Amino acid sequence: MPPLKIAQFCWESLHAMREGGLAPAVTHLAEVLGRTHEVHFFTRGEGPDRNIEGVFYHFYQPEGENILDYCHDMSRGLLRKFHESDAPPFDILHFHDWHCIDALEELRDRKTVISYHSTEYGRNGNNFGNWPEFRAISEKEWTGGYLARQVATVSKHAKTEIMWLYGIPEHKITVTPNGIYPDSYRVRLDPGSVKKRYGIHPLAPLVFFVGRLVYQKGPDLLVDAIPQVLQRRWDVQFIIAGKGDMRPFLEERCRALPVQFTGYIPDEEYLQLLNACDLVVIPSRNEPFGLVLTEAWSAERCVVATDVGGLSENIDNFVDGIKVPVRADSIAWGINYIIEDPIRIRAMGLAGRQKVVSLFNWEKISTIMEQVYARLQTPPEKMNPGQNSGRRNRG
Amino acid sequence: MQADQGCRNLCMGLSIHFPYFIDIGFDPAKTREKGTIRFSPSQKADFTEYLHQAFIPAMHGAFQWLDSGECLSLSISGLAISQLLEDESYGADILVQAMKHRCAEVLGQTYYHSVAGLFSKKDEFIYQATRHANQVEELAGRRPVVFENTEFVYNSGLADIIRNLGFSALYSEGHDHILSGTNPNYVYSCRNLPIFLRNCRLSDDIAHRFHDRNWDQYPLTAEKFAGWIAKTPGDCIHISLDAGIFSGNGRDASSFEEFFCGLPEALHSDDVRTVLPESVLRNLSKRDLQLEDLGFSSHDTICALTGIQNMLQQSAFWCLEAAEDLVTEKEPWRRLQSTDHFARMAGRSGSCGRPAASYTSREAYDYFAAYLRNLAFYEEACHHQHRSRLAARALRCLPPDKAFHFYSPERYTGYSAHSLKEFSRFLEFVPEEVFCFHQDRGDFSRWITGVLGDTVLARDIEQCTRAGEAADLVRGRVRELCHRLK
């Protein structure tokens, strides 16, 4: 494949503003593609445009009273930046999630790709909202799927979800899981000394949750499971890391329980906790991919996760993790089932590690993404007959 | 063709050990007797049952092997040998015959099936390993050459000691999750000591899965198992079986005996021969192995290889180690070192050829509490023989009802100090809010005075404003008290 000039649009990156799992996924994708292609990354942030790790970063700091105005302003600002670098013209324009859809609308005649890392429906814990913001964001997500020439999403579940929600035809969609650099998440350390820093006995089993404290991620399900875990095993300790609206509610609920809320933790501390804990729990109600899963596996951790979305798809039950229904008592069952057996915990963690190394390495993922770009390079008139006949055959 | 690529040698080991559990129902408050360790009242009956249900069938199987010229290594604790010798049945004669058999080799180990290898001072470990070797030499006429540490505890420091004790090789466990891809079927070498790794998967196929009807390989036949061995890559496969497996665990024991006795013939038809560890040592080349090669940090080593996995086991272990200086008669203390006690304090135990056991966290806690009650009762009985009774009282271990339980204003932190030494260890990492909570209420000084009887330390600790300061103070006091004891 000849080198392409690629523009990535994403509202977060590891080098400026970071919100959640989207930032590492898109930043690393850009870096891997940047090894063979010319990649420009349009994102919000301050400071001069610069080259970081082989990717040209273009920053714009948006303003706005609400999230919609804010993202609209961001799209306008990033569009201006885009046009400044559009000579010679970009071959591929790749948009991530809904935040820059206004820019996509403007550039609809170009070769565009949109990646759905999640949907507004999913972020609301599989619920439709009747408030204006929900409707506006959903509309933008629909527009993105309608206008973009190619659509990428992170799991088969997410693919089904966007086909159902936004009527995107299947032939436009390619599943491209998030990749990971497994070695950057595995740290050789003494778990006991990390636990001690949190006032936890070095040999007390530590269950770790990391993620935004929002309904989608199900921290309330974990919190409700804790008393049932303690009934069976009194010495288990819990650390819940991350920030979000639900924190005061959760803290109130955890009064007198062995739970610590750390709030936002820097990457270094995250790695320490990830490698020191005995079990990672992912109690999400909706999880298109579940980056925490591959991060936990990279650190050879065993996971107890809800049987949803990408988690359901990627975990081999009782081999590299435990899958449970989206219920507090089921999560408690999952934790109780495995916490007594350190040897199996370790074995499952190692099995997970082997899986990320073989299936989720960035080289493999970027190749899939390049194939999506290659499809766009093929002239539509040549592509259509083949596709049509394929559809006829299937029918 | 595949058989040509597989293993040609099988080292089969039979492990014999009868646990010595303590009496869970024992309550010191209800007795006027002199303090000593109370072992389970059903000990004698349990032993007789073990003898007939497991030991005799296992020996029957062993002689089927040995008398037909098949090699078998025997791993038997000194305590088990003594129990058999003391018993007036014919068990001891059978055992001695097996130990003397030309096709058998007895492995070295700690006399009491002990955790002594983990003590920071290695004197006790050396004493027990030597005592066991002497006992085996006296009975079998040969001194053991290969050492198998209890629960396969292994680290570089122990490797040196074992070599210095005159052993030529060491057995360790080759769990899949520990090996991280290292093939257990070769001979390795660490600090010039050859190491054999037990093949846990194949051992557990027999020990755990043989009677499992849900196993996709059920029923396991001798021919099938021999076929697996012949196809497994490596120089020599080491398998260990606990004699308890011969009891059938309530299932059909005869099918297992049939399997075991039919195995040599099946092995021969697959061109696999049985060998002794000693001959493996002579004939095969060794590969270098470092502990780090197995993916271990020092902490992992302690957790994964020692069976000390939880804080109950850790507390009990610390109390046990400290008790060496507090008890006058060593024999009961040594019986408390058996790994069986520690297995009872964990949720699940048993693997690599040993029967699986599972206890609820309540059962584990009850055993832990009984263990400390017994040890504390015994230590108290020894107080009057010490130079400083005050020091002995302050350093003794405490049952859970006298331990110091750390609380924050809202909740129990999850740990309790069962001795002054453990108290100082927890002060090193206890959160400041927990420290202040207890200090403001005067809990520390009250506990130190009331339970440990150390008014000097109680007065001093009242002045501390930070946990770290208190930890230094208590550590210093522990050193001083230990010195006074000697």
CSV table of C-alpha atoms in Angstrom, one decimal, chain B residues 49-305:
chain,number,residue,atom,x,y,z
B,49,GLU,CA,-8.3,-45.1,58.6
B,50,TYR,CA,-5.5,-43.5,56.5
B,51,LEU,CA,-3.4,-46.6,57.1
B,52,HIS,CA,-6.0,-49.0,55.7
B,53,GLN,CA,-7.7,-46.8,53.2
B,54,ALA,CA,-4.7,-45.1,51.6
B,55,PHE,CA,-1.3,-46.3,52.8
B,56,ILE,CA,-1.8,-50.1,52.4
B,57,PRO,CA,-3.4,-49.8,48.9
B,58,ALA,CA,-0.6,-47.4,47.9
B,59,MET,CA,2.1,-49.8,49.1
B,60,HIS,CA,0.4,-52.6,47.3
B,61,GLY,CA,0.5,-50.6,44.1
B,62,ALA,CA,4.1,-49.6,44.9
B,63,PHE,CA,5.3,-53.2,45.3
B,64,GLN,CA,3.6,-54.2,42.0
B,65,TRP,CA,5.9,-51.7,40.4
B,66,LEU,CA,9.0,-52.3,42.4
B,67,ASP,CA,8.8,-56.1,42.2
B,68,SER,CA,8.5,-56.1,38.5
B,69,GLY,CA,11.6,-53.9,38.2
B,70,GLU,CA,9.9,-50.6,37.7
B,71,CYS,CA,11.4,-47.6,39.5
B,72,LEU,CA,9.6,-45.5,42.0
B,73,SER,CA,10.7,-42.7,44.3
B,74,LEU,CA,9.2,-42.4,47.7
B,75,SER,CA,8.7,-39.1,49.5
B,76,ILE,CA,7.8,-39.7,53.1
B,77,SER,CA,8.0,-37.3,56.0
B,78,GLY,CA,9.9,-38.2,59.2
B,79,LEU,CA,6.8,-37.7,61.2
B,80,ALA,CA,4.9,-40.2,59.0
B,81,ILE,CA,7.7,-42.7,59.4
B,82,SER,CA,7.6,-42.3,63.2
B,83,GLN,CA,3.8,-42.6,63.2
B,84,LEU,CA,4.1,-45.9,61.3
B,85,LEU,CA,6.9,-47.2,63.6
B,86,GLU,CA,4.9,-46.3,66.7
B,87,ASP,CA,1.8,-48.0,65.3
B,88,GLU,CA,1.8,-51.6,66.1
B,89,SER,CA,0.4,-52.7,62.8
B,90,TYR,CA,2.5,-54.1,59.9
B,91,GLY,CA,2.6,-50.7,58.1
B,92,ALA,CA,6.1,-50.0,59.3
B,93,ASP,CA,7.5,-53.3,58.0
B,94,ILE,CA,6.0,-52.7,54.6
B,95,LEU,CA,7.4,-49.2,54.4
B,96,VAL,CA,10.9,-50.2,55.4
B,97,GLN,CA,10.8,-53.0,52.8
B,98,ALA,CA,9.8,-50.5,50.2
B,99,MET,CA,12.5,-48.0,51.3
B,100,LYS,CA,15.2,-50.7,51.0
B,101,HIS,CA,14.0,-52.0,47.6
B,102,ARG,CA,16.6,-51.8,44.9
B,103,CYS,CA,14.2,-50.1,42.5
B,104,ALA,CA,13.1,-47.5,45.1
B,105,GLU,CA,14.7,-44.2,46.0
B,106,VAL,CA,13.7,-42.2,49.1
B,107,LEU,CA,13.8,-38.4,48.7
B,108,GLY,CA,15.0,-36.1,51.4
B,109,GLN,CA,12.7,-33.5,53.0
B,110,THR,CA,12.1,-31.8,56.3
B,111,TYR,CA,11.3,-34.2,59.1
B,112,TYR,CA,8.0,-32.5,60.1
B,113,HIS,CA,6.8,-31.7,56.6
B,114,SER,CA,7.6,-28.2,57.7
B,115,VAL,CA,7.5,-24.6,56.6
B,116,ALA,CA,11.0,-24.2,58.2
B,117,GLY,CA,12.5,-23.4,54.8
B,118,LEU,CA,10.7,-20.1,55.0
B,119,PHE,CA,12.1,-19.0,58.4
B,120,SER,CA,14.6,-16.3,58.2
B,121,LYS,CA,17.0,-18.3,60.3
B,122,LYS,CA,17.8,-21.6,58.5
B,123,ASP,CA,19.0,-23.6,61.6
B,124,GLU,CA,15.7,-25.3,62.0
B,125,PHE,CA,15.5,-26.2,58.3
B,126,ILE,CA,19.0,-27.7,58.4
B,127,TYR,CA,18.2,-29.6,61.6
B,128,GLN,CA,15.0,-31.1,60.1
B,129,ALA,CA,16.6,-32.0,56.8
B,130,THR,CA,19.5,-33.7,58.5
B,131,ARG,CA,17.3,-35.5,61.0
B,132,HIS,CA,15.2,-36.9,58.1
B,133,ALA,CA,18.2,-37.9,56.1
B,134,ASN,CA,19.6,-39.7,59.2
B,135,GLN,CA,16.3,-41.5,59.8
B,136,VAL,CA,16.1,-42.6,56.1
B,137,GLU,CA,19.7,-43.8,56.2
B,138,GLU,CA,19.1,-45.8,59.3
B,139,LEU,CA,16.0,-47.5,57.9
B,140,ALA,CA,16.8,-47.8,54.2
B,141,GLY,CA,20.6,-48.2,54.5
B,142,ARG,CA,21.1,-45.3,52.0
B,143,ARG,CA,21.1,-41.6,52.5
B,144,PRO,CA,18.8,-39.6,50.3
B,145,VAL,CA,20.5,-37.8,47.4
B,146,VAL,CA,17.6,-35.7,46.0
B,147,PHE,CA,15.8,-33.2,48.2
B,148,GLU,CA,12.1,-32.3,47.9
B,149,ASN,CA,11.2,-29.4,50.0
B,150,THR,CA,7.8,-29.2,51.6
B,151,GLU,CA,5.3,-27.6,49.2
B,152,PHE,CA,8.3,-27.4,46.9
B,153,VAL,CA,9.5,-24.2,48.4
B,154,TYR,CA,12.5,-23.1,46.5
B,155,ASN,CA,14.6,-20.1,46.2
B,156,SER,CA,18.3,-19.4,45.5
B,157,GLY,CA,19.2,-19.1,49.2
B,158,LEU,CA,17.7,-22.6,49.9
B,159,ALA,CA,19.5,-24.0,46.9
B,160,ASP,CA,22.9,-23.2,48.6
B,161,ILE,CA,21.9,-24.7,51.9
B,162,ILE,CA,20.5,-27.9,50.3
B,163,ARG,CA,23.7,-28.3,48.3
B,164,ASN,CA,25.8,-27.8,51.4
B,165,LEU,CA,23.8,-30.5,53.2
B,166,GLY,CA,25.1,-33.0,50.6
B,167,PHE,CA,22.1,-33.3,48.4
B,168,SER,CA,22.8,-33.5,44.6
B,169,ALA,CA,19.5,-32.2,43.3
B,170,LEU,CA,16.2,-30.6,44.2
B,171,TYR,CA,12.6,-31.2,43.3
B,172,SER,CA,10.3,-28.2,42.7
B,173,GLU,CA,6.8,-27.9,41.2
B,174,GLY,CA,6.3,-27.0,37.5
B,175,HIS,CA,2.8,-25.5,37.6
B,176,ASP,CA,1.8,-24.2,34.1
B,177,HIS,CA,1.0,-20.8,35.6
B,178,ILE,CA,4.5,-20.5,37.1
B,179,LEU,CA,6.5,-21.9,34.2
B,180,SER,CA,5.3,-19.3,31.7
B,181,GLY,CA,6.3,-21.5,28.8
B,182,THR,CA,9.3,-23.2,30.5
B,183,ASN,CA,9.1,-26.9,29.7
B,184,PRO,CA,9.2,-28.8,33.0
B,185,ASN,CA,10.4,-32.0,31.4
B,186,TYR,CA,14.0,-31.1,31.3
B,187,VAL,CA,16.6,-31.0,34.1
B,188,TYR,CA,17.5,-27.5,35.0
B,189,SER,CA,20.3,-26.1,37.1
B,190,CYS,CA,20.3,-23.1,39.5
B,191,ARG,CA,23.4,-22.1,41.3
B,192,ASN,CA,25.0,-25.4,40.4
B,193,LEU,CA,22.2,-27.4,41.9
B,194,PRO,CA,20.2,-29.5,39.4
B,195,ILE,CA,16.5,-29.0,39.6
B,196,PHE,CA,13.7,-31.3,38.6
B,197,LEU,CA,10.3,-29.8,37.9
B,198,ARG,CA,7.2,-31.9,38.6
B,199,ASN,CA,4.8,-32.1,35.7
B,200,CYS,CA,1.8,-30.8,37.5
B,201,ARG,CA,-0.7,-31.1,34.7
B,202,LEU,CA,0.0,-34.8,34.2
B,203,SER,CA,0.1,-35.3,38.0
B,204,ASP,CA,-3.2,-33.7,38.4
B,205,ASP,CA,-4.7,-35.6,35.5
B,206,ILE,CA,-4.3,-38.6,37.8
B,207,ALA,CA,-4.8,-36.9,41.2
B,208,HIS,CA,-7.7,-34.7,40.4
B,209,ARG,CA,-9.3,-35.7,37.2
B,210,PHE,CA,-9.1,-39.5,37.2
B,211,HIS,CA,-12.6,-39.9,38.8
B,212,ASP,CA,-14.1,-36.8,37.1
B,213,ARG,CA,-16.9,-38.0,34.8
B,214,ASN,CA,-17.2,-34.5,33.3
B,215,TRP,CA,-13.6,-34.5,32.1
B,216,ASP,CA,-13.5,-34.9,28.4
B,217,GLN,CA,-10.7,-37.5,28.8
B,218,TYR,CA,-12.7,-39.7,31.2
B,219,PRO,CA,-12.1,-42.6,31.7
B,220,LEU,CA,-8.4,-42.4,31.9
B,221,THR,CA,-6.7,-45.6,31.0
B,222,ALA,CA,-3.1,-46.7,31.4
B,223,GLU,CA,-2.7,-46.9,27.7
B,224,LYS,CA,-4.0,-43.4,27.1
B,225,PHE,CA,-1.8,-41.9,29.8
B,226,ALA,CA,1.3,-43.7,28.6
B,227,GLY,CA,0.5,-42.4,25.1
B,228,TRP,CA,0.4,-38.8,26.5
B,229,ILE,CA,3.8,-39.3,28.1
B,230,ALA,CA,5.3,-40.7,25.0
B,231,LYS,CA,4.1,-37.7,23.0
B,232,THR,CA,5.1,-35.1,25.5
B,233,PRO,CA,8.4,-33.3,24.5
B,234,GLY,CA,11.2,-33.4,27.0
B,235,ASP,CA,13.9,-35.6,28.5
B,236,CYS,CA,12.1,-36.9,31.6
B,237,ILE,CA,8.7,-36.4,33.0
B,238,HIS,CA,8.4,-36.2,36.8
B,239,ILE,CA,5.1,-37.2,38.3
B,240,SER,CA,4.1,-37.1,41.9
B,241,LEU,CA,1.2,-38.9,43.5
B,242,ASP,CA,-0.1,-38.6,47.0
B,243,ALA,CA,-0.9,-41.9,48.7
B,244,GLY,CA,-4.3,-40.4,49.6
B,245,ILE,CA,-5.3,-40.9,46.0
B,246,PHE,CA,-5.4,-44.6,46.5
B,247,SER,CA,-8.3,-44.3,48.9
B,248,GLY,CA,-10.4,-43.2,46.0
B,249,ASN,CA,-11.9,-40.3,47.9
B,250,GLY,CA,-15.2,-42.1,48.3
B,251,ARG,CA,-15.1,-43.3,44.6
B,252,ASP,CA,-14.2,-46.6,43.1
B,253,ALA,CA,-10.7,-47.2,44.4
B,254,SER,CA,-10.2,-50.4,42.5
B,255,SER,CA,-10.3,-48.7,39.1
B,256,PHE,CA,-7.5,-46.5,40.2
B,257,GLU,CA,-5.4,-49.5,41.4
B,258,GLU,CA,-6.0,-51.2,38.1
B,259,PHE,CA,-4.9,-48.1,36.3
B,260,PHE,CA,-1.7,-47.7,38.4
B,261,CYS,CA,-0.7,-51.3,38.2
B,262,GLY,CA,-1.3,-51.5,34.5
B,263,LEU,CA,0.7,-48.4,33.8
B,264,PRO,CA,4.2,-49.9,33.5
B,265,GLU,CA,3.1,-52.4,30.8
B,266,ALA,CA,1.4,-49.5,28.8
B,267,LEU,CA,4.6,-47.4,29.2
B,268,HIS,CA,6.7,-50.2,27.8
B,269,SER,CA,4.6,-50.6,24.8
B,270,ASP,CA,5.1,-46.9,24.1
B,271,ASP,CA,8.9,-47.4,24.7
B,272,VAL,CA,8.9,-45.3,27.9
B,273,ARG,CA,11.0,-46.6,30.8
B,274,THR,CA,10.7,-45.7,34.5
B,275,VAL,CA,13.8,-44.2,36.1
B,276,LEU,CA,14.9,-43.0,39.5
B,277,PRO,CA,15.8,-39.3,40.1
B,278,GLU,CA,19.4,-40.3,40.9
B,279,SER,CA,19.9,-41.9,37.5
B,280,VAL,CA,18.3,-38.9,35.7
B,281,LEU,CA,20.9,-36.8,37.4
B,282,ARG,CA,23.7,-38.9,36.0
B,283,ASN,CA,22.4,-39.3,32.5
B,284,LEU,CA,20.9,-36.1,31.4
B,285,SER,CA,22.3,-32.7,30.5
B,286,LYS,CA,21.1,-29.6,32.5
B,287,ARG,CA,19.8,-26.3,31.3
B,288,ASP,CA,20.3,-23.1,33.3
B,289,LEU,CA,17.4,-21.7,35.2
B,290,GLN,CA,17.0,-18.6,37.2
B,291,LEU,CA,14.0,-18.0,39.5
B,292,GLU,CA,13.4,-14.9,37.4
B,293,ASP,CA,13.1,-17.1,34.3
B,294,LEU,CA,9.9,-18.4,35.9
B,295,GLY,CA,8.6,-14.9,36.0
B,296,PHE,CA,8.9,-14.4,39.8
B,297,SER,CA,9.4,-11.4,41.8
B,298,SER,CA,10.4,-12.1,45.4
B,299,HIS,CA,6.8,-11.5,46.6
B,300,ASP,CA,5.4,-13.9,44.1
B,301,THR,CA,7.8,-16.5,45.2
B,302,ILE,CA,6.5,-16.3,48.7
B,303,CYS,CA,2.8,-16.3,47.7
B,304,ALA,CA,2.8,-18.8,44.9
B,305,LEU,CA,5.3,-21.4,46.1
